[in-house]
């Protein structure tokens, strides 16, 4: 009995080194294959998808600089870094576009009372672009809210009137250029409109530095009363006379104030909707093909069957 146990012991001992060596080699192979597989499924196809001893030896070989697995890992890292950079760029671009959209809305709301409305009022008034001849016949300077019911010039269209210059004029439809070539006697002139209000522009107000009421009063009132000067009258409202008018500038400012904020808002909202709205993205990427065109034709099926025998066999079975 003792001999038999000794024999079984001696015979069973040599098997363990062989099993441990196989286990060790298998663990090395699995370790190397896991290193190759962690890089990228497509980039390390030589290690993971190889056949025979070549793929096994490629995966069993130690990872050295310049090998396929290291290059795949580096490529994967570069791809991740590029994706991260693109995500950051998209985020900051989205912030800028959102800010632009908000500022465009507020800018347009600000321009409505200060640019859009006066420009539209000027177009409706239909001022004659050719300056006619006017003379100031009365200049009243007043102080106090009760005495300043209106003003020929006001610095600030929303400010209260505490000081005002009120100018009254007579005008004739004789062009001022013709008047300069052939002056008339003021007593013999047949004035088309007499003693009407004279405004600096269509709104009668403005903002410095383009509007200075003191300079305006010295230019047309005080010692210049009775001197002919060019002015513009409204063909829609003949009693309205202004001193500054330009059709080109009025239309230019109106177009800019309407187009720039709205275009910026539309572009910003359009890009943000395309990026973050799934419905918009599906609508933009929707195929233009007809429903019938989405299926292959008979010629395409025949060509496919000729190129791929397996597919032809499967089709014949069905």
Coordinates of C-alpha atoms in Angstrom, one line a residue:
X1 CA 0.0 0.0 0.0
X2 CA 2.8 2.4 0.8
X3 CA 4.5 1.6 -2.5
X4 CA 1.4 2.3 -4.5
X5 CA 0.9 5.6 -2.9
X6 CA 4.5 6.5 -3.5
X7 CA 4.1 5.6 -7.1
X8 CA 1.0 7.6 -7.6
X9 CA 2.7 10.5 -6.0
X10 CA 5.8 10.3 -8.1
X11 CA 3.7 9.8 -11.3
X12 CA 1.4 12.8 -10.6
X13 CA 4.1 15.3 -9.9
X14 CA 5.4 15.9 -13.4
X15 CA 2.0 17.0 -14.8
X16 CA 1.9 20.2 -12.8
X17 CA 4.8 22.1 -14.5
X18 CA 3.2 21.4 -17.8
X19 CA -0.1 22.8 -16.8
X20 CA 1.5 25.8 -15.2
X21 CA 3.4 26.6 -18.4
X22 CA 0.3 26.3 -20.5
X23 CA -1.6 28.5 -18.1
X24 CA 1.2 31.1 -18.1
X25 CA 1.4 31.2 -21.9
X26 CA -2.3 31.4 -22.2
X27 CA -2.4 34.3 -19.7
X28 CA 0.3 36.1 -21.7
X29 CA -1.6 35.7 -24.9
X30 CA -4.8 37.0 -23.4
X31 CA -2.9 39.9 -21.9
X32 CA -1.3 40.9 -25.2
X33 CA -4.6 40.4 -27.0
X34 CA -6.4 42.7 -24.5
X35 CA -3.7 45.3 -25.0
X36 CA -4.3 45.2 -28.7
X37 CA -8.1 45.2 -28.4
X38 CA -8.2 48.2 -26.2
X39 CA -6.6 50.4 -28.8
X40 CA -9.3 50.2 -31.5
X41 CA -11.3 47.5 -33.1
X42 CA -10.5 48.7 -36.6
X43 CA -6.9 49.8 -36.0
X44 CA -5.7 46.6 -34.5
X45 CA -7.2 44.1 -36.9
X46 CA -3.8 42.5 -37.4
X47 CA -3.7 41.3 -33.8
X48 CA -7.4 40.5 -33.2
X49 CA -8.5 39.3 -36.6
X50 CA -5.4 37.5 -37.9
X51 CA -5.4 33.8 -38.7
X52 CA -3.0 31.1 -37.7
X53 CA 0.3 31.5 -36.1
X54 CA 1.0 34.9 -37.6
X55 CA -1.8 36.6 -35.6
X56 CA -0.9 34.5 -32.5
X57 CA 2.8 35.5 -32.7
X58 CA 1.8 39.2 -33.3
X59 CA -0.3 39.3 -30.2
X60 CA 2.2 37.3 -28.1
X61 CA 5.1 39.6 -29.0
X62 CA 5.8 42.3 -26.4
X63 CA 4.5 45.8 -27.0
X64 CA 7.4 47.9 -28.3
X65 CA 7.5 51.5 -29.5
X66 CA 6.7 51.7 -33.2
X67 CA 4.6 48.4 -33.2
X68 CA 1.1 48.3 -34.6
X69 CA -0.6 48.3 -31.2
X70 CA 1.2 51.4 -29.9
X71 CA 0.4 53.2 -33.2
X72 CA -3.2 52.2 -32.8
X73 CA -3.3 53.5 -29.3
X74 CA -1.7 56.8 -30.3
X75 CA -4.2 57.1 -33.2
X76 CA -7.1 56.5 -30.8
X77 CA -5.7 59.1 -28.4
X78 CA -5.4 61.6 -31.2
X79 CA -8.9 60.9 -32.3
X80 CA -10.2 61.4 -28.8
X81 CA -8.3 64.6 -28.4
X82 CA -9.7 65.9 -31.8
X83 CA -13.2 65.0 -30.8
X84 CA -12.7 66.8 -27.4
X85 CA -11.4 69.9 -29.3
X86 CA -14.3 69.9 -31.7
X87 CA -16.8 69.6 -28.8
X88 CA -15.1 72.5 -27.0
X89 CA -15.2 74.6 -30.2
X90 CA -18.9 73.7 -30.7
X91 CA -19.7 74.7 -27.1
X92 CA -18.0 78.1 -27.3
X93 CA -19.4 78.7 -30.8
X94 CA -22.9 77.9 -29.4
X95 CA -22.4 80.4 -26.6
X96 CA -21.3 83.1 -29.0
X97 CA -24.2 82.4 -31.3
X98 CA -26.7 82.5 -28.4
X99 CA -25.3 85.8 -27.2
X100 CA -25.4 87.2 -30.7
X101 CA -29.1 86.2 -31.1
X102 CA -30.0 87.9 -27.7
X103 CA -28.1 91.1 -28.5
X104 CA -29.6 91.2 -32.0
X105 CA -33.1 91.2 -30.5
X106 CA -32.3 94.0 -28.0
X107 CA -30.5 96.0 -30.7
X108 CA -33.5 95.8 -33.0
X109 CA -35.9 96.8 -30.2
X110 CA -33.6 99.7 -29.4
X111 CA -33.4 100.8 -33.0
X112 CA -37.2 100.8 -33.6
X113 CA -38.0 104.1 -31.8
X114 CA -34.7 105.9 -32.7
X115 CA -34.1 104.9 -36.3
X116 CA -36.9 102.7 -37.8
X117 CA -39.9 104.8 -36.7
X118 CA -38.4 108.2 -37.8
X119 CA -37.3 106.7 -41.1
X120 CA -40.7 105.3 -41.8
X121 CA -42.3 108.6 -40.8
X122 CA -40.0 110.5 -43.1
X123 CA -41.0 108.2 -46.0
X124 CA -44.7 108.6 -45.3
X125 CA -44.3 112.4 -45.1
X126 CA -42.9 112.3 -48.7
X127 CA -40.6 115.3 -48.5
X128 CA -39.6 117.0 -51.7
X129 CA -35.9 116.2 -52.3
X130 CA -35.4 119.5 -54.1
X131 CA -34.9 122.2 -51.4
X132 CA -37.2 125.2 -51.7
X133 CA -36.9 128.7 -50.4
X134 CA -37.8 129.6 -46.7
X135 CA -37.4 132.6 -44.5
X136 CA -37.8 132.7 -40.7
X137 CA -40.3 135.3 -39.7
X138 CA -40.5 134.7 -35.9
X139 CA -38.2 133.2 -33.3
X140 CA -39.4 132.6 -29.8
X141 CA -37.2 131.4 -27.0
X142 CA -39.1 130.0 -23.9
X143 CA -38.3 128.3 -20.7
X144 CA -40.5 126.0 -18.5
X145 CA -42.6 123.0 -19.3
X146 CA -45.8 125.1 -19.6
X147 CA -44.3 127.5 -22.2
X148 CA -42.6 124.7 -24.2
X149 CA -45.5 122.8 -25.8
X150 CA -43.3 122.2 -28.9
X151 CA -39.8 123.0 -30.0
X152 CA -38.1 123.4 -33.4
X153 CA -35.1 121.5 -31.9
X154 CA -34.7 119.2 -29.0
X155 CA -31.6 117.4 -27.8
X156 CA -32.9 114.0 -26.8
X157 CA -36.2 112.7 -28.2
X158 CA -37.3 111.4 -24.8
X159 CA -36.2 114.3 -22.6
X160 CA -38.7 116.8 -21.1
X161 CA -38.8 120.3 -22.6
X162 CA -37.5 122.9 -20.2
X163 CA -35.9 125.2 -22.8
X164 CA -37.1 125.5 -26.3
X165 CA -36.5 127.5 -29.5
X166 CA -39.7 127.9 -31.6
X167 CA -39.1 129.1 -35.2
X168 CA -41.9 130.0 -37.6
X169 CA -41.2 130.3 -41.4
X170 CA -42.8 131.2 -44.7
X171 CA -41.8 129.1 -47.7
X172 CA -42.4 129.2 -51.4
X173 CA -42.0 126.3 -53.8
X174 CA -39.4 128.1 -55.8
X175 CA -36.2 126.0 -55.7
X176 CA -33.5 127.6 -53.7
X177 CA -30.9 127.2 -56.5
X178 CA -33.2 129.3 -58.8
X179 CA -33.6 131.8 -56.0
X180 CA -29.8 132.2 -55.7
X181 CA -29.5 132.8 -59.4
X182 CA -32.4 135.3 -59.5
X183 CA -33.2 136.8 -56.1
X184 CA -36.7 138.2 -55.5
X185 CA -38.0 141.0 -53.4
X186 CA -39.4 139.4 -50.2
X187 CA -42.4 141.8 -50.2
X188 CA -43.5 140.8 -53.7
X189 CA -43.1 137.0 -53.2
X190 CA -46.3 134.9 -53.1
X191 CA -45.6 132.5 -50.2
X192 CA -47.2 129.1 -50.6
X193 CA -47.4 128.6 -46.8
X194 CA -47.1 131.3 -44.2
X195 CA -46.2 131.2 -40.5
X196 CA -45.8 127.5 -40.1
X197 CA -43.6 125.5 -37.7
X198 CA -40.0 124.9 -38.7
X199 CA -38.3 121.7 -37.4
X200 CA -34.7 120.6 -37.5
X201 CA -35.7 117.2 -39.0
X202 CA -38.8 115.1 -39.4
X203 CA -38.9 114.3 -35.7
X204 CA -37.8 117.7 -34.4
X205 CA -35.2 116.1 -32.2
X206 CA -31.9 114.4 -32.2
X207 CA -28.8 113.5 -30.2
X208 CA -25.4 115.1 -29.9
X209 CA -23.1 115.7 -31.6
X210 CA -25.2 115.7 -34.8
X211 CA -27.9 117.8 -33.1
X212 CA -27.0 121.0 -31.2
X213 CA -30.0 123.2 -30.6
X214 CA -27.9 126.3 -29.7
X215 CA -26.1 126.1 -33.1
X216 CA -29.4 125.5 -34.9
X217 CA -31.0 128.6 -33.3
X218 CA -28.0 130.8 -34.1
X219 CA -28.0 129.5 -37.7
X220 CA -31.6 130.2 -38.5
X221 CA -32.9 132.6 -35.8
X222 CA -31.8 135.7 -33.9
X223 CA -29.9 137.9 -36.4
X224 CA -30.7 135.7 -39.4
X225 CA -34.4 136.3 -39.3
X226 CA -35.7 137.3 -42.8
X227 CA -32.8 135.7 -44.7
X228 CA -33.7 133.1 -47.4
X229 CA -32.3 129.6 -46.8
X230 CA -33.1 126.1 -48.3
X231 CA -35.7 124.0 -46.6
X232 CA -37.7 120.9 -47.4
X233 CA -41.5 120.7 -47.2
X234 CA -43.8 117.6 -47.0
X235 CA -45.9 116.9 -50.0
X236 CA -48.2 114.8 -47.8
X237 CA -48.5 117.4 -45.1
X238 CA -47.7 120.9 -46.6
X239 CA -47.6 122.6 -43.2
X240 CA -44.5 120.5 -42.1
X241 CA -41.1 122.1 -43.0
X242 CA -37.7 120.7 -42.0
X243 CA -34.2 121.9 -42.4
X244 CA -32.4 118.5 -42.8
X245 CA -33.4 115.8 -45.3
X246 CA -31.7 113.2 -47.4
X247 CA -33.5 110.4 -49.1
X248 CA -30.4 108.3 -49.5
X249 CA -29.3 108.6 -45.9
X250 CA -32.8 107.9 -44.6
X251 CA -33.2 104.7 -46.7
X252 CA -29.6 103.6 -45.9
X253 CA -30.1 103.8 -42.1
X254 CA -33.5 102.1 -42.4
X255 CA -32.2 99.2 -44.4
X256 CA -29.2 98.7 -42.1
X257 CA -31.3 98.8 -39.0
X258 CA -33.7 96.2 -40.4
X259 CA -31.3 93.8 -42.1
X260 CA -28.3 93.5 -39.8
X261 CA -30.0 92.5 -36.5
X262 CA -32.5 90.2 -38.2
X263 CA -29.9 88.5 -40.4
X264 CA -27.6 87.9 -37.4
X265 CA -30.6 86.6 -35.4
X266 CA -31.7 84.3 -38.2
X267 CA -28.2 82.9 -38.7
X268 CA -27.6 82.3 -35.0
X269 CA -30.9 80.6 -34.4
X270 CA -30.6 78.5 -37.6
X271 CA -27.2 77.1 -36.7
X272 CA -28.2 76.4 -33.1
X273 CA -31.4 74.7 -34.3
X274 CA -29.4 72.5 -36.8
X275 CA -27.0 71.5 -34.0
X276 CA -29.4 70.9 -31.1
X277 CA -32.8 70.3 -32.6
X278 CA -33.3 66.6 -33.8
X279 CA -36.3 67.5 -35.9
X280 CA -34.4 70.1 -37.9
X281 CA -31.4 67.8 -38.3
X282 CA -33.7 65.0 -39.7
X283 CA -35.4 67.5 -42.0
X284 CA -32.1 68.8 -43.3
X285 CA -30.7 65.3 -43.9
X286 CA -33.8 63.9 -45.4
X287 CA -33.2 62.1 -48.7
X288 CA -34.7 63.7 -51.8
X289 CA -35.2 60.3 -53.5
X290 CA -38.7 59.1 -54.2
X291 CA -40.0 56.1 -52.2
X292 CA -39.8 53.8 -55.3
X293 CA -36.2 54.8 -55.9
X294 CA -35.1 53.6 -52.5
X295 CA -35.4 49.9 -53.7
X296 CA -32.8 48.4 -56.0
X297 CA -33.6 47.9 -59.7
X298 CA -33.5 44.5 -61.5
X299 CA -30.2 45.4 -63.1
X300 CA -28.7 46.1 -59.7
X301 CA -30.0 42.8 -58.3
X302 CA -28.6 40.8 -61.3
X303 CA -25.2 42.5 -60.9
X304 CA -25.2 41.8 -57.2
X305 CA -26.0 38.2 -57.8
X306 CA -23.2 37.8 -60.3
X307 CA -20.7 39.4 -58.0
X308 CA -21.8 37.5 -54.9
X309 CA -22.6 33.8 -55.4
X310 CA -23.7 33.4 -51.8
X311 CA -26.4 35.9 -52.3
X312 CA -27.6 34.3 -55.5
X313 CA -27.9 31.0 -53.7
X314 CA -29.9 32.5 -50.9
X315 CA -32.2 34.2 -53.4
X316 CA -32.7 30.9 -55.3
X317 CA -33.6 29.1 -52.1
X318 CA -36.4 31.7 -51.4

